XYZ file of N, CA, C and O in Angstrom:
712
model
N 116.660 87.186 74.070
C 118.060 87.324 74.443
C 118.169 88.436 75.494
O 117.611 89.507 75.324
N 118.888 88.193 76.595
C 119.000 89.199 77.661
C 119.783 90.424 77.208
O 120.695 90.343 76.394
N 119.376 91.556 77.735
C 120.049 92.824 77.455
C 121.242 92.937 78.395
O 121.096 93.192 79.576
N 122.442 92.745 77.857
C 123.631 92.720 78.709
C 123.956 94.083 79.303
O 124.458 94.166 80.421
N 123.674 95.175 78.603
C 123.947 96.491 79.170
C 123.039 96.743 80.382
O 123.475 97.311 81.385
N 121.799 96.307 80.294
C 120.872 96.431 81.428
C 121.361 95.578 82.599
O 121.389 96.031 83.737
N 121.769 94.349 82.309
C 122.281 93.464 83.352
C 123.544 94.019 83.990
O 123.741 93.917 85.199
N 124.403 94.610 83.191
C 125.631 95.202 83.730
C 125.333 96.403 84.628
O 125.999 96.602 85.650
N 124.324 97.192 84.253
C 123.918 98.314 85.111
C 123.453 97.804 86.467
O 123.779 98.365 87.505
N 122.657 96.724 86.460
C 122.179 96.141 87.714
C 123.337 95.603 88.544
O 123.396 95.800 89.751
N 124.256 94.915 87.887
C 125.410 94.352 88.590
C 126.248 95.459 89.229
O 126.625 95.367 90.398
N 126.520 96.505 88.478
C 127.293 97.643 89.005
C 126.556 98.298 90.175
O 127.153 98.602 91.207
N 125.262 98.481 90.019
C 124.453 99.088 91.074
C 124.512 98.248 92.348
O 124.746 98.765 93.437
N 124.310 96.944 92.234
C 124.306 96.071 93.409
C 125.683 95.962 94.055
O 125.785 95.902 95.285
N 126.736 95.954 93.281
C 128.086 95.885 93.846
C 128.394 97.153 94.644
O 128.929 97.079 95.751
N 128.051 98.298 94.093
C 128.276 99.564 94.791
C 127.429 99.632 96.061
O 127.924 100.022 97.128
N 126.181 99.226 95.972
C 125.305 99.195 97.154
C 125.879 98.279 98.221
O 125.879 98.622 99.405
N 126.363 97.137 97.814
C 126.911 96.174 98.766
C 128.087 96.777 99.531
O 128.136 96.701 100.767
N 129.014 97.385 98.827
C 130.186 97.983 99.475
C 129.753 99.093 100.428
O 130.205 99.151 101.578
N 128.878 99.973 99.975
C 128.417 101.080 100.824
C 127.669 100.570 102.050
O 127.902 101.021 103.169
N 126.755 99.647 101.841
C 125.930 99.159 102.945
C 126.741 98.367 103.963
O 126.525 98.505 105.163
N 127.665 97.566 103.515
C 128.495 96.797 104.441
C 129.356 97.737 105.280
O 129.471 97.565 106.499
N 129.928 98.751 104.659
C 130.761 99.687 105.425
C 129.918 100.462 106.447
O 130.332 100.619 107.607
N 128.729 100.906 106.060
C 127.848 101.596 107.015
C 127.436 100.654 108.141
O 127.413 101.043 109.306
N 127.122 99.425 107.783
C 126.710 98.432 108.779
C 127.806 98.228 109.825
O 127.538 98.236 111.028
N 129.038 98.056 109.377
C 130.146 97.798 110.300
C 130.407 99.000 111.198
O 130.568 98.850 112.418
N 130.434 100.190 110.631
C 130.669 101.400 111.436
C 129.577 101.554 112.492
O 129.859 101.809 113.672
N 128.318 101.387 112.088
C 127.222 101.533 113.048
C 127.211 100.391 114.065
O 126.876 100.617 115.226
N 127.574 99.194 113.653
C 127.644 98.083 114.596
C 128.661 98.376 115.702
O 128.381 98.149 116.876
N 129.793 98.913 115.322
C 130.808 99.284 116.320
C 130.237 100.349 117.259
O 130.369 100.239 118.483
N 129.595 101.360 116.699
C 129.023 102.433 117.516
C 127.955 101.906 118.475
O 127.997 102.186 119.673
N 127.005 101.136 117.969
C 125.923 100.629 118.820
C 126.425 99.584 119.818
O 125.871 99.460 120.911
N 127.465 98.852 119.454
C 128.075 97.926 120.416
C 128.701 98.709 121.563
O 128.557 98.333 122.732
N 129.374 99.788 121.232
C 129.962 100.648 122.257
C 128.884 101.184 123.211
O 129.114 101.336 124.400
N 127.692 101.443 122.686
C 126.578 101.949 123.488
C 125.756 100.813 124.132
O 124.710 101.076 124.726
N 126.208 99.581 123.974
C 125.524 98.393 124.505
C 124.124 98.224 123.912
O 123.194 97.795 124.589
N 123.999 98.582 122.647
C 122.730 98.453 121.933
C 122.892 97.592 120.674
O 122.109 97.721 119.721
N 123.889 96.721 120.667
C 124.147 95.949 119.454
C 123.007 94.992 119.102
O 122.678 94.830 117.932
N 122.356 94.389 120.096
C 121.237 93.490 119.794
C 120.080 94.269 119.189
O 119.491 93.842 118.186
N 119.764 95.416 119.778
C 118.693 96.257 119.233
C 119.026 96.705 117.813
O 118.168 96.723 116.930
N 120.279 97.055 117.594
C 120.718 97.466 116.251
C 120.539 96.328 115.253
O 119.994 96.534 114.161
N 120.964 95.135 115.617
C 120.866 93.998 114.696
C 119.418 93.626 114.394
O 119.076 93.330 113.242
N 118.553 93.675 115.401
C 117.126 93.397 115.173
C 116.534 94.472 114.259
O 115.793 94.163 113.312
N 116.873 95.721 114.522
C 116.389 96.825 113.682
C 116.811 96.625 112.238
O 115.991 96.743 111.316
N 118.069 96.305 112.021
C 118.584 96.103 110.670
C 117.884 94.931 109.988
O 117.507 95.014 108.815
N 117.679 93.851 110.705
C 117.020 92.674 110.135
C 115.609 93.008 109.651
O 115.242 92.712 108.506
N 114.826 93.652 110.498
C 113.449 94.011 110.121
C 113.454 95.071 109.021
O 112.715 94.981 108.045
N 114.316 96.067 109.181
C 114.382 97.162 108.215
C 114.774 96.668 106.825
O 114.194 97.092 105.822
N 115.732 95.762 106.760
C 116.177 95.251 105.455
C 115.066 94.500 104.723
O 114.962 94.604 103.504
N 114.253 93.752 105.462
C 113.173 93.019 104.801
C 112.180 93.977 104.144
O 111.647 93.681 103.076
N 111.970 95.119 104.782
C 111.021 96.090 104.229
C 111.678 96.999 103.191
O 111.168 97.176 102.094
N 112.798 97.582 103.555
C 113.424 98.587 102.701
C 113.839 98.019 101.344
O 113.755 98.711 100.334
N 114.263 96.780 101.326
C 114.647 96.160 100.050
C 113.470 96.157 99.073
O 113.658 96.326 97.871
N 112.285 96.009 99.590
C 111.111 95.905 98.730
C 110.410 97.236 98.467
O 109.795 97.394 97.417
N 110.459 98.184 99.410
C 109.704 99.430 99.201
C 110.573 100.673 99.114
O 110.070 101.745 98.808
N 111.862 100.533 99.367
C 112.743 101.686 99.231
C 112.456 102.748 100.271
O 112.028 102.453 101.380
N 112.678 103.980 99.897
C 112.472 105.097 100.811
C 113.268 106.303 100.357
O 113.494 106.497 99.168
N 113.719 107.078 101.309
C 114.523 108.256 101.007
C 115.933 107.799 100.645
O 116.518 106.965 101.329
N 116.463 108.368 99.583
C 117.809 108.027 99.114
C 118.633 109.308 99.014
O 118.107 110.373 98.695
N 119.911 109.175 99.270
C 120.830 110.304 99.187
C 121.896 110.010 98.139
O 122.252 108.866 97.906
N 122.411 111.078 97.543
C 123.394 110.908 96.472
C 124.809 110.700 96.999
O 125.651 110.177 96.295
N 125.058 111.110 98.239
C 126.412 111.026 98.785
C 126.453 110.073 99.966
O 125.519 110.007 100.761
N 127.566 109.385 100.081
C 127.745 108.368 101.112
C 127.528 108.934 102.511
O 126.795 108.356 103.311
N 128.156 110.059 102.836
C 128.103 110.574 104.205
C 126.725 111.114 104.574
O 126.303 111.002 105.723
N 126.006 111.691 103.629
C 124.645 112.131 103.947
C 123.746 110.919 104.160
O 122.899 110.899 105.060
N 123.962 109.873 103.397
C 123.207 108.623 103.574
C 123.552 108.004 104.922
O 122.668 107.562 105.654
N 124.831 107.987 105.251
C 125.269 107.426 106.524
C 124.646 108.185 107.694
O 124.114 107.577 108.628
N 124.708 109.509 107.649
C 124.167 110.331 108.743
C 122.666 110.097 108.892
O 122.161 109.914 110.011
N 121.941 110.106 107.775
C 120.500 109.861 107.843
C 120.221 108.476 108.420
O 119.364 108.321 109.291
N 120.929 107.468 107.935
C 120.723 106.096 108.414
C 121.003 105.989 109.904
O 120.256 105.338 110.640
N 122.079 106.617 110.354
C 122.435 106.575 111.766
C 121.340 107.200 112.632
O 120.892 106.599 113.613
N 120.874 108.388 112.255
C 119.821 109.052 113.028
C 118.488 108.312 112.918
O 117.725 108.245 113.879
N 118.220 107.748 111.764
C 116.993 106.984 111.548
C 116.965 105.757 112.466
O 115.985 105.529 113.190
N 118.042 105.001 112.469
C 118.118 103.797 113.303
C 118.148 104.159 114.780
O 117.480 103.524 115.602
N 118.900 105.190 115.130
C 118.938 105.635 116.529
C 117.547 106.078 116.976
O 117.123 105.778 118.100
N 116.815 106.776 116.105
C 115.453 107.204 116.426
C 114.531 106.035 116.686
O 113.708 106.060 117.614
N 114.674 104.990 115.886
C 113.858 103.788 116.082
C 114.158 103.166 117.444
O 113.240 102.847 118.214
N 115.430 103.019 117.749
C 115.820 102.380 119.007
C 115.378 103.217 120.208
O 114.839 102.688 121.183
N 115.567 104.527 120.134
C 115.158 105.411 121.236
C 113.642 105.351 121.421
O 113.153 105.219 122.550
N 112.881 105.449 120.330
C 111.415 105.374 120.439
C 110.974 104.043 121.035
O 110.044 104.000 121.837
N 111.636 102.962 120.645
C 111.237 101.647 121.159
C 111.473 101.529 122.656
O 110.785 100.774 123.334
N 112.429 102.279 123.168
C 112.718 102.239 124.607
C 111.866 103.226 125.401
O 111.552 102.978 126.559
N 111.479 104.337 124.779
C 110.781 105.399 125.496
C 109.271 105.421 125.282
O 108.531 105.901 126.137
N 108.806 104.946 124.138
C 107.382 105.040 123.797
C 106.817 103.635 123.599
O 107.034 103.005 122.569
N 106.094 103.174 124.599
C 105.465 101.856 124.529
C 104.006 102.064 124.103
O 103.259 102.783 124.754
N 103.652 101.437 123.006
C 102.313 101.586 122.445
C 101.538 100.300 122.738
O 102.080 99.198 122.598
N 100.255 100.443 123.114
C 99.489 99.233 123.444
C 99.251 98.380 122.195
O 99.336 98.859 121.068
N 98.938 97.113 122.435
C 98.827 96.125 121.356
C 97.789 96.497 120.305
O 98.022 96.330 119.110
N 96.636 96.988 120.725
C 95.589 97.341 119.763
C 96.062 98.453 118.827
O 95.863 98.369 117.611
N 96.675 99.468 119.385
C 97.175 100.586 118.559
C 98.273 100.086 117.614
O 98.330 100.499 116.454
N 99.130 99.197 118.088
C 100.174 98.641 117.218
C 99.556 97.925 116.021
O 99.968 98.136 114.875
N 98.562 97.088 116.286
C 97.914 96.335 115.205
C 97.225 97.279 114.227
O 97.363 97.145 113.007
N 96.493 98.249 114.752
C 95.817 99.235 113.905
C 96.824 100.006 113.045
O 96.619 100.205 111.847
N 97.929 100.404 113.652
C 98.952 101.162 112.930
C 99.593 100.325 111.830
O 99.853 100.829 110.731
N 99.837 99.062 112.097
C 100.437 98.201 111.074
C 99.488 98.034 109.891
O 99.923 98.015 108.733
N 98.193 97.954 110.150
C 97.212 97.898 109.049
C 97.309 99.177 108.216
O 97.333 99.119 106.977
N 97.395 100.329 108.873
C 97.564 101.594 108.142
C 98.867 101.597 107.343
O 98.890 102.068 106.196
N 99.923 101.083 107.930
C 101.210 101.014 107.225
C 101.097 100.153 105.968
O 101.678 100.484 104.926
N 100.338 99.059 106.056
C 100.122 98.205 104.882
C 99.386 98.971 103.783
O 99.739 98.873 102.603
N 98.393 99.728 104.175
C 97.613 100.498 103.195
C 98.501 101.541 102.514
O 98.484 101.681 101.282
N 99.284 102.271 103.309
C 100.190 103.271 102.731
C 101.230 102.611 101.832
O 101.526 103.117 100.750
N 101.784 101.496 102.267
C 102.795 100.796 101.470
C 102.212 100.352 100.137
O 102.837 100.527 99.087
N 101.018 99.805 100.162
C 100.384 99.362 98.919
C 100.076 100.558 98.018
O 100.262 100.493 96.805
N 99.618 101.656 98.597
C 99.242 102.828 97.815
C 100.436 103.543 97.193
O 100.366 104.024 96.066
N 101.507 103.618 97.944
C 102.671 104.382 97.489
C 103.598 103.525 96.635
O 104.162 103.994 95.651
N 103.747 102.267 97.027
C 104.588 101.366 96.250
C 106.070 101.637 96.451
O 106.440 102.509 97.213
N 106.921 100.918 95.764
C 108.362 101.119 95.960
C 108.822 102.487 95.469
O 108.352 102.984 94.456
N 109.729 103.067 96.226
C 110.371 104.313 95.827
C 111.851 104.024 95.697
O 112.503 103.629 96.656
N 112.351 104.194 94.506
C 113.720 103.814 94.191
C 114.676 104.997 94.231
O 114.270 106.141 94.055
N 115.943 104.664 94.387
C 117.000 105.659 94.223
C 117.083 106.015 92.741
O 116.825 105.173 91.875
N 117.442 107.249 92.453
C 117.576 107.660 91.057
C 118.724 106.935 90.370
O 118.735 106.808 89.147
N 119.690 106.454 91.144
C 120.830 105.743 90.562
C 120.495 104.294 90.230
O 121.245 103.636 89.531
N 119.375 103.814 90.717
C 118.980 102.432 90.467
C 118.313 102.337 89.101
O 117.490 103.189 88.745
N 118.642 101.300 88.342
C 117.935 101.127 87.059
C 116.435 101.020 87.315
O 116.010 100.396 88.290
N 115.617 101.653 86.474
C 114.170 101.678 86.727
C 113.532 100.294 86.683
O 113.970 99.415 85.955
N 112.486 100.131 87.484
C 111.726 98.890 87.507
C 110.696 98.896 86.389
O 110.108 99.936 86.087
N 110.452 97.731 85.817
C 109.321 97.615 84.909
C 108.070 97.371 85.764
O 108.155 97.191 86.984
N 106.914 97.397 85.132
C 105.652 97.274 85.878
C 105.572 95.964 86.650
O 105.127 95.934 87.800
N 106.026 94.893 86.057
C 105.982 93.577 86.701
C 106.771 93.587 88.014
O 106.279 93.112 89.042
N 107.976 94.117 87.998
C 108.813 94.138 89.198
C 108.316 95.157 90.223
O 108.433 94.937 91.426
N 107.767 96.256 89.737
C 107.178 97.255 90.641
C 106.084 96.591 91.481
O 106.054 96.707 92.702
N 105.190 95.892 90.817
C 104.079 95.212 91.496
C 104.611 94.103 92.401
O 104.128 93.932 93.530
N 105.596 93.361 91.937
C 106.178 92.283 92.736
C 106.761 92.816 94.050
O 106.479 92.285 95.126
N 107.549 93.889 93.980
C 108.157 94.457 95.192
C 107.098 95.029 96.130
O 107.165 94.841 97.339
N 106.137 95.733 95.573
C 105.068 96.298 96.402
C 104.293 95.195 97.116
O 104.050 95.269 98.322
N 103.915 94.176 96.378
C 103.147 93.073 96.964
C 103.969 92.289 97.985
O 103.433 91.868 99.012
N 105.242 92.097 97.711
C 106.111 91.400 98.659
C 106.191 92.174 99.970
O 106.113 91.583 101.050
N 106.342 93.484 99.885
C 106.382 94.317 101.100
C 105.079 94.190 101.881
O 105.095 94.079 103.115
N 103.964 94.177 101.186
C 102.667 94.041 101.868
C 102.520 92.665 102.505
O 101.956 92.541 103.600
N 103.033 91.636 101.865
C 102.992 90.296 102.453
C 103.861 90.245 103.710
O 103.468 89.657 104.722
N 105.023 90.866 103.660
C 105.891 90.921 104.844
C 105.172 91.641 105.984
O 105.179 91.175 107.127
N 104.534 92.760 105.667
C 103.779 93.485 106.694
C 102.613 92.640 107.215
O 102.310 92.668 108.408
N 101.978 91.893 106.335
C 100.893 91.005 106.758
C 101.416 89.937 107.723
O 100.766 89.632 108.723
N 102.590 89.400 107.452
C 103.181 88.403 108.352
C 103.494 89.020 109.711
O 103.250 88.395 110.751
N 104.011 90.242 109.711
C 104.238 90.930 110.981
C 102.908 91.175 111.696
O 102.810 91.004 112.909
N 101.892 91.554 110.945
C 100.572 91.781 111.533
C 100.051 90.510 112.195
O 99.554 90.552 113.323
N 100.176 89.385 111.514
C 99.740 88.110 112.084
C 100.519 87.796 113.354
O 99.947 87.372 114.360
N 101.819 88.044 113.317
C 102.651 87.838 114.510
C 102.175 88.712 115.660
O 102.038 88.250 116.795
N 101.880 89.972 115.368
C 101.417 90.903 116.401
C 100.044 90.500 116.948
O 99.777 90.675 118.124
N 99.177 89.968 116.091
C 97.848 89.545 116.533
C 97.941 88.260 117.362
O 97.290 88.136 118.402
N 98.742 87.321 116.921
C 98.811 86.008 117.582
C 99.620 86.007 118.868
O 99.360 85.192 119.755
N 100.583 86.881 118.955
C 101.448 86.888 120.138
C 101.328 88.235 120.846
O 101.725 89.254 120.296
N 100.776 88.200 122.029
C 100.606 89.444 122.788
C 101.945 90.043 123.196
O 102.077 91.243 123.367
N 102.927 89.189 123.352
C 104.233 89.662 123.776
C 105.305 88.787 123.145
O 105.189 87.561 123.135
N 106.292 89.393 122.559
C 107.466 88.670 122.074
C 108.651 89.614 122.147
O 108.491 90.839 122.172
N 109.819 89.018 122.215
C 111.032 89.832 122.331
C 111.099 90.811 121.165
O 110.837 90.447 120.019
N 111.370 92.038 121.469
C 111.567 93.105 120.476
C 110.296 93.463 119.712
O 110.356 93.984 118.606
N 109.151 93.205 120.297
C 107.882 93.583 119.662
C 107.826 95.094 119.436
O 107.507 95.552 118.341
N 108.126 95.859 120.467
C 108.042 97.310 120.358
C 109.076 97.845 119.362
O 108.797 98.765 118.603
N 110.242 97.250 119.335
C 111.283 97.653 118.385
C 110.819 97.373 116.956
O 110.946 98.228 116.071
N 110.269 96.189 116.728
C 109.750 95.827 115.402
C 108.648 96.789 114.976
O 108.608 97.239 113.824
N 107.772 97.113 115.906
C 106.695 98.057 115.624
C 107.262 99.399 115.142
O 106.816 99.945 114.137
N 108.244 99.926 115.870
C 108.797 101.223 115.505
C 109.563 101.185 114.190
O 109.580 102.165 113.443
N 110.180 100.061 113.860
C 110.825 99.931 112.549
C 109.774 100.070 111.448
O 109.973 100.805 110.471
N 108.659 99.383 111.601
C 107.584 99.434 110.599
C 107.041 100.852 110.473
O 106.866 101.368 109.362
N 106.806 101.505 111.598
C 106.268 102.875 111.575
C 107.261 103.830 110.930
O 106.901 104.605 110.031
N 108.515 103.792 111.358
C 109.523 104.708 110.807
C 109.720 104.473 109.313
O 109.846 105.433 108.544
N 109.763 103.213 108.890
C 109.958 102.936 107.469
C 108.767 103.424 106.649
O 108.947 103.961 105.560
N 107.575 103.274 107.165
C 106.395 103.772 106.450
C 106.411 105.295 106.389
O 106.096 105.883 105.344
N 106.776 105.939 107.483
C 106.885 107.407 107.474
C 107.941 107.871 106.473
O 107.759 108.873 105.779
N 109.035 107.125 106.396
C 110.069 107.467 105.420
C 109.544 107.325 103.993
O 109.806 108.157 103.130
N 108.770 106.280 103.755
C 108.179 106.063 102.438
C 107.238 107.211 102.076
O 107.279 107.734 100.959
N 106.423 107.615 103.029
C 105.498 108.734 102.808
C 106.278 110.023 102.536
O 105.963 110.772 101.608
N 107.320 110.282 103.323
C 108.144 111.483 103.130
C 108.814 111.473 101.766
O 108.880 112.508 101.086
N 109.303 110.312 101.350
C 109.939 110.208 100.034
C 108.932 110.489 98.919
O 109.259 111.153 97.934
N 107.722 110.024 99.091
C 106.682 110.273 98.087
C 106.312 111.753 98.035
O 106.205 112.342 96.965
N 106.140 112.364 99.210
C 105.756 113.776 99.273
C 106.833 114.676 98.668
O 106.530 115.620 97.948
N 108.087 114.354 98.962
C 109.177 115.201 98.465
C 109.551 114.884 97.025
O 110.440 115.515 96.467
N 108.878 113.893 96.440
C 109.130 113.579 95.038
C 110.464 112.906 94.805
O 111.074 113.081 93.764
N 110.940 112.109 95.771
C 112.250 111.478 95.664
C 112.287 110.356 94.636
O 113.352 109.840 94.364
N 111.149 109.981 94.083
C 111.147 108.905 93.107
C 111.748 109.364 91.781
O 112.319 108.580 91.044
N 111.641 110.631 91.484
C 112.241 111.159 90.262
C 111.650 110.545 89.017
O 110.440 110.400 88.894
N 112.511 110.158 88.116
C 112.080 109.632 86.827
C 111.518 108.227 86.930
O 110.957 107.714 85.973
N 111.663 107.575 88.066
C 111.178 106.205 88.211
C 109.681 106.151 88.477
O 109.145 105.087 88.716
N 108.985 107.269 88.428
C 107.550 107.295 88.656
C 106.820 106.493 87.581
O 105.850 105.839 87.847
N 107.325 106.548 86.365
C 106.682 105.806 85.284
C 107.461 104.553 84.988
O 108.667 104.472 85.227
N 106.778 103.580 84.444
C 107.416 102.318 84.113
C 108.086 102.420 82.754
O 107.612 103.146 81.886
N 109.173 101.688 82.603
C 109.861 101.691 81.299
C 109.926 100.306 80.748
O 109.929 99.344 81.433
């Protein structure tokens, strides 16, 4: 029989996340559209969401600190993608390193999120690695594609965020399985 209190915690968590994330998305979309970077913003969000949903990262307790970090994080990705062009071999090598770090560190959750059991922890970690593997295959098979450099920087920044979250101990009580 399902644990309804556990299910209700998940439902409440996801509803709150949805409201917060949609509002941040809209505010930043307006800002990046004003700067004529809306396509770059949307590509960044698309790639970032596929990874962040599975491996997490740094989390903040307050909406505005989360918003500010997200804004600077995304802006940093877009600026790096425009200013720092990395050759294909280095990109591929770096993505392999990102896969290794992602597998080693695993998902890092917000403290407000209900803890993952071992099965889901492994599922999210493995899913993130499969996503990175698909990006790696894309990078190996296609020497050039639209937004390649942007995608590369999203992967690098998200992995760096994961490493920073691990170093600073942002996982909190979710380090152990329940």
